PDB file of C-alpha atoms in Angstrom:
ATOM      1  CA  ASP A  10      -6.422  -8.216 -19.774  1.00 53.00           C
ATOM      2  CA  ALA A  11     -10.069  -8.174 -20.255  1.00 53.00           C
ATOM      3  CA  LEU A  12     -10.805 -11.694 -21.469  1.00 57.00           C
ATOM      4  CA  GLU A  13     -13.395 -13.800 -19.599  1.00 54.00           C
ATOM      5  CA  VAL A  14     -14.682 -17.281 -20.297  1.00 52.00           C
ATOM      6  CA  GLY A  15     -18.224 -16.120 -20.293  1.00 57.00           C
ATOM      7  CA  GLU A  16     -17.423 -13.698 -23.060  1.00 73.00           C
ATOM      8  CA  ALA A  17     -16.414 -16.167 -25.554  1.00 83.00           C
ATOM      9  CA  VAL A  18     -18.238 -15.979 -29.042  1.00 87.00           C
ATOM     10  CA  LEU A  19     -17.604 -19.644 -29.548  1.00 89.00           C
ATOM     11  CA  ASP A  20     -16.145 -22.476 -27.552  1.00 89.00           C
ATOM     12  CA  SER A  21     -15.629 -26.189 -27.793  1.00 91.00           C
ATOM     13  CA  GLY A  22     -17.271 -27.013 -24.455  1.00 89.00           C
ATOM     14  CA  ASP A  23     -15.886 -29.211 -21.879  1.00 91.00           C
ATOM     15  CA  TYR A  24     -12.245 -30.257 -22.199  1.00 92.00           C
ATOM     16  CA  ARG A  25     -11.737 -33.804 -23.604  1.00 89.00           C
ATOM     17  CA  GLU A  26      -8.731 -35.793 -24.644  1.00 89.00           C
ATOM     18  CA  GLY A  27      -7.337 -35.737 -28.185  1.00 86.00           C
ATOM     19  CA  PHE A  28      -9.802 -33.538 -30.100  1.00 89.00           C
ATOM     20  CA  CYS A  29     -12.088 -30.509 -29.768  1.00 92.00           C
ATOM     21  CA  HIS A  30     -14.242 -28.557 -32.283  1.00 91.00           C
ATOM     22  CA  CYS A  31     -16.419 -25.420 -32.350  1.00 91.00           C
ATOM     23  CA  ALA A  32     -18.404 -24.019 -35.127  1.00 91.00           C
ATOM     24  CA  GLY A  33     -20.897 -21.137 -35.661  1.00 90.00           C
ATOM     25  CA  SER A  34     -21.586 -17.703 -37.158  1.00 90.00           C
ATOM     26  CA  VAL A  35     -19.659 -14.637 -36.270  1.00 88.00           C
ATOM     27  CA  MET A  36     -20.011 -11.036 -37.378  1.00 88.00           C
ATOM     28  CA  PRO A  37     -17.339  -9.117 -39.317  1.00 87.00           C
ATOM     29  CA  GLY A  38     -14.546  -8.054 -37.114  1.00 86.00           C
ATOM     30  CA  THR A  39     -11.354  -9.110 -35.201  1.00 86.00           C
ATOM     31  CA  TYR A  40     -11.333 -12.152 -32.979  1.00 86.00           C
ATOM     32  CA  THR A  41      -8.815 -13.884 -30.639  1.00 85.00           C
ATOM     33  CA  LEU A  42      -8.606 -17.585 -30.783  1.00 87.00           C
ATOM     34  CA  ILE A  43      -7.103 -19.268 -27.817  1.00 86.00           C
ATOM     35  CA  VAL A  44      -6.136 -22.884 -27.437  1.00 88.00           C
ATOM     36  CA  SER A  45      -5.631 -24.341 -24.082  1.00 87.00           C
ATOM     37  CA  ALA A  46      -5.021 -27.543 -22.094  1.00 89.00           C
ATOM     38  CA  TYR A  47      -6.936 -28.686 -18.853  1.00 89.00           C
ATOM     39  CA  TYR A  48      -3.653 -28.820 -16.730  1.00 86.00           C
ATOM     40  CA  GLU A  49      -1.265 -25.950 -16.560  1.00 77.00           C
ATOM     41  CA  GLY A  50       2.403 -26.662 -17.044  1.00 78.00           C
ATOM     42  CA  LYS A  51       1.949 -29.509 -19.399  1.00 82.00           C
ATOM     43  CA  PRO A  52       3.939 -28.953 -22.577  1.00 86.00           C
ATOM     44  CA  GLY A  53       2.874 -30.625 -25.874  1.00 87.00           C
ATOM     45  CA  SER A  54       2.262 -29.835 -29.591  1.00 90.00           C
ATOM     46  CA  PHE A  55      -1.150 -29.346 -31.271  1.00 90.00           C
ATOM     47  CA  ILE A  56      -2.700 -28.666 -34.663  1.00 90.00           C
ATOM     48  CA  ALA A  57      -5.381 -25.902 -35.041  1.00 88.00           C
ATOM     49  CA  LYS A  58      -7.330 -25.866 -38.160  1.00 89.00           C
ATOM     50  CA  VAL A  59      -9.545 -22.818 -39.032  1.00 89.00           C
ATOM     51  CA  ALA A  60     -11.989 -22.687 -41.908  1.00 88.00           C
ATOM     52  CA  CYS A  61     -14.359 -19.983 -42.955  1.00 89.00           C
ATOM     53  CA  SER A  62     -17.191 -19.724 -45.518  1.00 88.00           C
ATOM     54  CA  THR A  63     -15.553 -16.542 -46.941  1.00 85.00           C
ATOM     55  CA  GLU A  64     -12.188 -16.316 -48.425  1.00 81.00           C
ATOM     56  CA  ASP A  65     -11.703 -12.773 -47.044  1.00 83.00           C
ATOM     57  CA  PHE A  66     -10.180 -13.664 -43.713  1.00 85.00           C
ATOM     58  CA  LYS A  67      -6.664 -14.131 -42.217  1.00 88.00           C
ATOM     59  CA  ILE A  68      -5.341 -15.619 -39.119  1.00 89.00           C
ATOM     60  CA  VAL A  69      -2.121 -14.326 -37.484  1.00 89.00           C
ATOM     61  CA  GLU A  70      -0.105 -15.690 -34.627  1.00 86.00           C
ATOM     62  CA  LEU A  71       0.083 -13.126 -31.715  1.00 84.00           C
ATOM     63  CA  PRO A  72       3.395 -12.956 -29.819  1.00 85.00           C
ATOM     64  CA  ALA A  73       3.371 -14.221 -26.248  1.00 86.00           C
ATOM     65  CA  GLU A  74       3.050 -11.328 -23.660  1.00 90.00           C
ATOM     66  CA  GLY A  75       6.397  -9.855 -22.990  1.00 91.00           C
ATOM     67  CA  ALA A  76       7.918 -11.557 -26.095  1.00 91.00           C
ATOM     68  CA  GLY A  77      11.430  -9.868 -26.844  1.00 92.00           C
ATOM     69  CA  MET A  78      11.623  -8.463 -23.438  1.00 95.00           C
ATOM     70  CA  GLY A  79      13.535  -9.369 -20.295  1.00 95.00           C
ATOM     71  CA  THR A  80      11.412 -11.048 -17.680  1.00 96.00           C
ATOM     72  CA  LYS A  81      11.300 -11.420 -13.944  1.00 96.00           C
ATOM     73  CA  SER A  82       8.639 -13.435 -12.096  1.00 96.00           C
ATOM     74  CA  ILE A  83       7.710 -12.844  -8.512  1.00 96.00           C
ATOM     75  CA  THR A  84       5.643 -14.827  -6.073  1.00 95.00           C
ATOM     76  CA  GLY A  85       4.321 -12.996  -3.109  1.00 95.00           C
ATOM     77  CA  LYS A  86       1.327 -12.652  -0.629  1.00 95.00           C
ATOM     78  CA  TRP A  87      -0.794 -10.227   1.028  1.00 96.00           C
ATOM     79  CA  SER A  88      -0.838 -10.926   4.866  1.00 95.00           C
ATOM     80  CA  ARG A  89      -3.174  -9.379   7.508  1.00 94.00           C
ATOM     81  CA  ALA A  90      -0.474 -10.492  10.050  1.00 95.00           C
ATOM     82  CA  ASP A  91       2.261  -8.197   8.777  1.00 93.00           C
ATOM     83  CA  GLY A  92      -0.100  -5.511   7.561  1.00 92.00           C
ATOM     84  CA  SER A  93       0.559  -5.985   3.815  1.00 94.00           C
ATOM     85  CA  ALA A  94      -3.036  -6.998   3.121  1.00 95.00           C
ATOM     86  CA  ALA A  95      -4.145  -3.507   2.854  1.00 94.00           C
ATOM     87  CA  GLY A  96      -6.963  -3.726   0.113  1.00 95.00           C
ATOM     88  CA  CYS A  97      -7.953  -0.893  -2.331  1.00 94.00           C
ATOM     89  CA  SER A  98      -8.029   2.758  -1.410  1.00 91.00           C
ATOM     90  CA  ASN A  99     -11.498   2.672   0.063  1.00 92.00           C
ATOM     91  CA  HIS A 100      -9.784   1.285   3.211  1.00 92.00           C
ATOM     92  CA  ASN A 101      -7.326   4.136   3.523  1.00 88.00           C
ATOM     93  CA  GLN A 102      -4.358   1.869   3.781  1.00 88.00           C
ATOM     94  CA  PHE A 103      -3.317   1.401   0.066  1.00 90.00           C
ATOM     95  CA  MET A 104       0.173   2.583   0.616  1.00 86.00           C
ATOM     96  CA  LYS A 105       0.813  -0.524   3.028  1.00 90.00           C
ATOM     97  CA  ASN A 106       0.193  -2.808   0.068  1.00 94.00           C
ATOM     98  CA  PRO A 107       3.502  -4.586  -1.291  1.00 94.00           C
ATOM     99  CA  PHE A 108       5.602  -2.220  -3.426  1.00 92.00           C
ATOM    100  CA  TYR A 109       8.077  -3.583  -6.171  1.00 95.00           C
ATOM    101  CA  VAL A 110      10.471  -0.827  -7.105  1.00 93.00           C
ATOM    102  CA  PHE A 111      12.875  -0.270  -9.795  1.00 94.00           C
ATOM    103  CA  GLN A 112      14.660   2.533 -11.493  1.00 94.00           C
ATOM    104  CA  VAL A 113      15.375   3.714 -14.959  1.00 95.00           C
ATOM    105  CA  ASP A 114      18.676   5.815 -15.041  1.00 93.00           C
ATOM    106  CA  GLU A 115      19.701   8.137 -17.766  1.00 93.00           C
ATOM    107  CA  VAL A 116      21.497   5.191 -19.796  1.00 94.00           C
ATOM    108  CA  ALA A 117      18.440   3.124 -19.656  1.00 95.00           C
ATOM    109  CA  ALA A 118      16.212   6.008 -20.486  1.00 95.00           C
ATOM    110  CA  ALA A 119      18.010   6.642 -23.695  1.00 96.00           C
ATOM    111  CA  ALA A 120      16.697   3.486 -25.250  1.00 96.00           C
ATOM    112  CA  GLN A 121      12.947   4.610 -24.429  1.00 97.00           C
ATOM    113  CA  PRO A 122      12.236   1.477 -22.493  1.00 97.00           C
ATOM    114  CA  ARG A 123       8.670  -0.028 -22.125  1.00 97.00           C
ATOM    115  CA  LEU A 124       7.160  -2.177 -19.663  1.00 98.00           C
ATOM    116  CA  THR A 125       4.392  -4.852 -19.281  1.00 97.00           C
ATOM    117  CA  ALA A 126       3.432  -6.459 -16.200  1.00 98.00           C
ATOM    118  CA  ARG A 127       0.694  -8.985 -14.999  1.00 97.00           C
ATOM    119  CA  LEU A 128      -0.700  -9.857 -11.650  1.00 97.00           C
ATOM    120  CA  GLN A 129      -2.452 -13.198 -11.094  1.00 94.00           C
ATOM    121  CA  ILE A 130      -3.668 -14.656  -7.718  1.00 93.00           C
ATOM    122  CA  GLY A 131      -2.335 -17.968  -6.572  1.00 88.00           C
ATOM    123  CA  SER A 132      -4.061 -21.272  -7.510  1.00 80.00           C
ATOM    124  CA  ASP A 133      -5.076 -21.550  -3.846  1.00 75.00           C
ATOM    125  CA  CYS A 134      -7.363 -18.397  -4.129  1.00 79.00           C
ATOM    126  CA  THR A 135     -10.369 -17.845  -6.189  1.00 77.00           C
ATOM    127  CA  ASP A 136     -12.860 -14.904  -7.160  1.00 85.00           C
ATOM    128  CA  ILE A 137     -10.524 -12.251  -5.586  1.00 93.00           C
ATOM    129  CA  PRO A 138     -10.801  -8.960  -7.349  1.00 95.00           C
ATOM    130  CA  VAL A 139      -7.322  -7.512  -7.898  1.00 96.00           C
ATOM    131  CA  ASN A 140      -5.505  -4.469  -9.467  1.00 96.00           C
ATOM    132  CA  LEU A 141      -1.938  -3.731 -10.536  1.00 97.00           C
ATOM    133  CA  SER A 142      -0.767  -0.153 -10.745  1.00 96.00           C
ATOM    134  CA  LEU A 143       2.382   1.623 -11.713  1.00 96.00           C
ATOM    135  CA  PHE A 144       3.525   4.741 -10.115  1.00 94.00           C
ATOM    136  CA  ARG A 145       6.479   7.126 -10.702  1.00 92.00           C
ATOM    137  CA  LEU A 146       8.042   7.884  -7.235  1.00 88.00           C
ATOM    138  CA  GLY A 147      10.762  10.333  -8.236  1.00 84.00           C
ATOM    139  CA  SER A 148      14.287  10.686  -9.526  1.00 86.00           C
ATOM    140  CA  ALA A 149      16.605   7.605 -10.138  1.00 83.00           C
ATOM    141  CA  LEU A 150      19.279   6.940  -7.379  1.00 85.00           C
ATOM    142  CA  PRO A 151      23.081   7.169  -8.381  1.00 84.00           C
ATOM    143  CA  ASP A 152      24.106   4.045  -6.748  1.00 79.00           C
ATOM    144  CA  ASP A 153      24.203   0.675  -8.627  1.00 73.00           C
ATOM    145  CA  ASN A 154      24.931  -1.447  -5.436  1.00 79.00           C
ATOM    146  CA  ALA A 155      22.041  -3.701  -4.657  1.00 79.00           C
ATOM    147  CA  ARG A 156      22.047  -3.110  -1.076  1.00 81.00           C
ATOM    148  CA  ALA A 157      22.270   0.669  -1.373  1.00 85.00           C
ATOM    149  CA  LEU A 158      19.396   0.595  -4.181  1.00 84.00           C
ATOM    150  CA  LEU A 159      17.203  -1.323  -1.704  1.00 84.00           C
ATOM    151  CA  ASP A 160      17.997   1.060   1.214  1.00 87.00           C
ATOM    152  CA  GLY A 161      17.466   3.966  -1.087  1.00 86.00           C
ATOM    153  CA  TYR A 162      14.145   2.667  -2.341  1.00 87.00           C
ATOM    154  CA  SER A 163      12.894   2.156   1.093  1.00 88.00           C
ATOM    155  CA  THR A 164      13.831   5.784   2.050  1.00 86.00           C
ATOM    156  CA  VAL A 165      12.318   7.353  -1.051  1.00 85.00           C
ATOM    157  CA  LEU A 166       9.161   5.244  -0.873  1.00 83.00           C
ATOM    158  CA  ASN A 167       8.533   6.054   2.933  1.00 82.00           C
ATOM    159  CA  GLU A 168       9.070   9.773   2.010  1.00 82.00           C
ATOM    160  CA  ALA A 169       6.721   9.541  -0.844  1.00 78.00           C
ATOM    161  CA  CYS A 170       4.122   7.662   1.215  1.00 75.00           C
ATOM    162  CA  ARG A 171       4.354  10.242   4.049  1.00 72.00           C
ATOM    163  CA  SER A 172       4.094  13.086   1.491  1.00 70.00           C
ATOM    164  CA  ALA A 173       0.977  11.459  -0.035  1.00 64.00           C
ATOM    165  CA  GLY A 174      -0.439  10.925   3.510  1.00 57.00           C
ATOM    166  CA  LEU A 175      -0.445  14.713   4.074  1.00 49.00           C
ATOM    167  CA  HIS A 176      -2.979  14.925   1.321  1.00 47.00           C
ATOM    168  CA  GLY A 177      -5.258  12.028   2.409  1.00 46.00           C
ATOM    169  CA  GLY A 178      -3.110   9.477   0.469  1.00 50.00           C
ATOM    170  CA  ARG A 179      -4.825  10.498  -2.938  1.00 60.00           C
ATOM    171  CA  ALA A 180      -1.507  10.559  -4.732  1.00 66.00           C
ATOM    172  CA  PHE A 181      -1.393   6.691  -4.408  1.00 78.00           C
ATOM    173  CA  VAL A 182      -4.561   5.446  -5.724  1.00 84.00           C
ATOM    174  CA  PRO A 183      -4.998   3.307  -8.961  1.00 87.00           C
ATOM    175  CA  LYS A 184      -6.758   6.013 -10.784  1.00 85.00           C
ATOM    176  CA  ARG A 185      -3.958   8.387 -10.355  1.00 87.00           C
ATOM    177  CA  ALA A 186      -1.259   5.868 -11.313  1.00 92.00           C
ATOM    178  CA  SER A 187       0.842   6.221 -14.494  1.00 94.00           C
ATOM    179  CA  ALA A 188      -0.752   2.886 -15.592  1.00 96.00           C
ATOM    180  CA  SER A 189      -3.331   0.664 -14.020  1.00 96.00           C
ATOM    181  CA  SER A 190      -5.085  -2.469 -14.956  1.00 95.00           C
ATOM    182  CA  LEU A 191      -8.480  -1.869 -16.518  1.00 92.00           C
ATOM    183  CA  GLY A 192      -8.172   1.823 -15.800  1.00 92.00           C
ATOM    184  CA  GLY A 193      -8.006   1.411 -11.977  1.00 93.00           C
ATOM    185  CA  VAL A 194     -10.827  -1.053 -11.798  1.00 92.00           C
ATOM    186  CA  TYR A 195     -10.501  -4.328  -9.701  1.00 95.00           C
ATOM    187  CA  SER A 196     -11.287  -7.498 -11.563  1.00 91.00           C
ATOM    188  CA  ASP A 197     -11.636 -11.179 -10.425  1.00 90.00           C
ATOM    189  CA  ARG A 198     -11.069 -12.537 -13.912  1.00 85.00           C
ATOM    190  CA  PRO A 199      -8.818 -15.409 -14.339  1.00 81.00           C
ATOM    191  CA  THR A 200      -6.521 -13.281 -16.362  1.00 86.00           C
ATOM    192  CA  GLY A 201      -5.753 -11.062 -13.443  1.00 91.00           C
ATOM    193  CA  GLY A 202      -4.732  -7.527 -13.803  1.00 94.00           C
ATOM    194  CA  ALA A 203      -2.088  -6.103 -16.235  1.00 96.00           C
ATOM    195  CA  VAL A 204      -0.424  -2.963 -17.471  1.00 96.00           C
ATOM    196  CA  HIS A 205       0.623  -3.193 -21.214  1.00 95.00           C
ATOM    197  CA  ASP A 206       3.512  -1.542 -23.139  1.00 95.00           C
ATOM    198  CA  VAL A 207       3.978   1.395 -20.832  1.00 97.00           C
ATOM    199  CA  PRO A 208       6.734   3.896 -21.730  1.00 97.00           C
ATOM    200  CA  ILE A 209       8.933   4.338 -18.590  1.00 97.00           C
ATOM    201  CA  GLY A 210      11.183   7.490 -18.521  1.00 95.00           C
ATOM    202  CA  GLU A 211      14.056   8.239 -16.263  1.00 95.00           C
ATOM    203  CA  GLY A 212      13.152   7.904 -12.590  1.00 93.00           C
ATOM    204  CA  MET A 213      12.194   5.498  -9.817  1.00 92.00           C
ATOM    205  CA  TRP A 214       8.965   3.457 -10.261  1.00 94.00           C
ATOM    206  CA  ALA A 215       6.874   1.207  -8.208  1.00 94.00           C
ATOM    207  CA  LEU A 216       4.396  -1.685  -9.126  1.00 96.00           C
ATOM    208  CA  VAL A 217       1.707  -2.144  -6.508  1.00 96.00           C
ATOM    209  CA  PRO A 218      -0.447  -5.368  -6.510  1.00 97.00           C
ATOM    210  CA  SER A 219      -3.563  -5.031  -4.463  1.00 96.00           C
ATOM    211  CA  SER A 220      -6.911  -6.949  -3.700  1.00 96.00           C
ATOM    212  CA  PHE A 221     -10.081  -5.016  -3.455  1.00 96.00           C
ATOM    213  CA  ASP A 222     -10.535  -6.049   0.231  1.00 96.00           C
ATOM    214  CA  PRO A 223      -7.758  -6.741   2.801  1.00 95.00           C
ATOM    215  CA  MET A 224      -7.307 -10.535   2.846  1.00 93.00           C
ATOM    216  CA  ASP A 225      -4.702 -13.318   3.060  1.00 95.00           C
ATOM    217  CA  ALA A 226      -3.873 -14.493  -0.453  1.00 95.00           C
ATOM    218  CA  SER A 227      -0.898 -15.395  -2.635  1.00 95.00           C
ATOM    219  CA  TYR A 228      -0.109 -13.877  -5.949  1.00 96.00           C
ATOM    220  CA  ARG A 229       2.340 -14.005  -8.916  1.00 95.00           C
ATOM    221  CA  LEU A 230       3.704 -10.883 -10.642  1.00 97.00           C
ATOM    222  CA  ASP A 231       5.329 -11.265 -14.091  1.00 97.00           C
ATOM    223  CA  VAL A 232       7.288  -8.050 -15.101  1.00 97.00           C
ATOM    224  CA  HIS A 233       8.549  -7.691 -18.706  1.00 97.00           C
ATOM    225  CA  CYS A 234      11.040  -4.854 -19.587  1.00 97.00           C
ATOM    226  CA  SER A 235      12.636  -4.005 -22.854  1.00 97.00           C
ATOM    227  CA  SER A 236      15.525  -2.636 -20.610  1.00 96.00           C
ATOM    228  CA  GLY A 237      17.615  -5.392 -18.992  1.00 95.00           C
ATOM    229  CA  ARG A 238      19.266  -2.575 -17.084  1.00 94.00           C
ATOM    230  CA  ALA A 239      16.068  -1.320 -15.487  1.00 95.00           C
ATOM    231  CA  LEU A 240      14.787  -4.933 -14.687  1.00 95.00           C
ATOM    232  CA  GLN A 241      17.975  -5.757 -12.799  1.00 94.00           C
ATOM    233  CA  THR A 242      17.173  -2.935 -10.383  1.00 93.00           C
ATOM    234  CA  LEU A 243      13.763  -4.412  -9.416  1.00 94.00           C
ATOM    235  CA  ARG A 244      13.434  -4.932  -5.659  1.00 92.00           C
ATOM    236  CA  GLY A 245      10.613  -5.801  -3.226  1.00 91.00           C
ATOM    237  CA  PRO A 246       8.468  -6.326  -1.613  1.00 93.00           C
ATOM    238  CA  LEU A 247       8.762  -3.100   0.258  1.00 89.00           C
ATOM    239  CA  SER A 248       5.940  -1.446   2.188  1.00 76.00           C
ATOM    240  CA  GLY A 249       4.939   1.967   2.981  1.00 68.00           C
TER     241      GLY A 249
END
């Protein structure tokens, strides 16, 4: 969530075909080694060789984000035309950003589900500070019908937004969320914004992607949840 190209301790420089190499001195500690190709979406194999002047080191493969969880990927956009480009809470319209709502019912909650989600801007956009926040809205709805859930989510969301509006909307700001990328800070890093391994108890929840300033832009939201039952109820975008 907090990685940035300029923060690399070592790197191999410009991309080139067939081979790359980096070497240097590092202080004792834990490091993350990332291998990448220039173009996205290009599958292929690679061999990474790591050598160290001391024998007291080990390298462990990290699981991919959301490994072992169910996943749903969503593409969306903020639009000034329809009012969904609401920006951060400084603009006093945060509740008009797109909401993606899901619920954890009593059955799903018994398994103590956890959620990880990541927001990234579209490839046609650059240098846009973004944030992803997770809010608990209220109790789970009893109806499993998709249409009824969507209608119910809209009702509960609008009621929650109106209630928050009575207090200046302060209930719906990233710093008051159950979880928020970088603790509520907006970032224009290539990794976007993410919430990691959040326990989600029984109730209705909303993921809210937002940009710092209101603007037209596309985004991608990847939601990973250990409960397939909860993930199946994910609906959106809704708007307050």
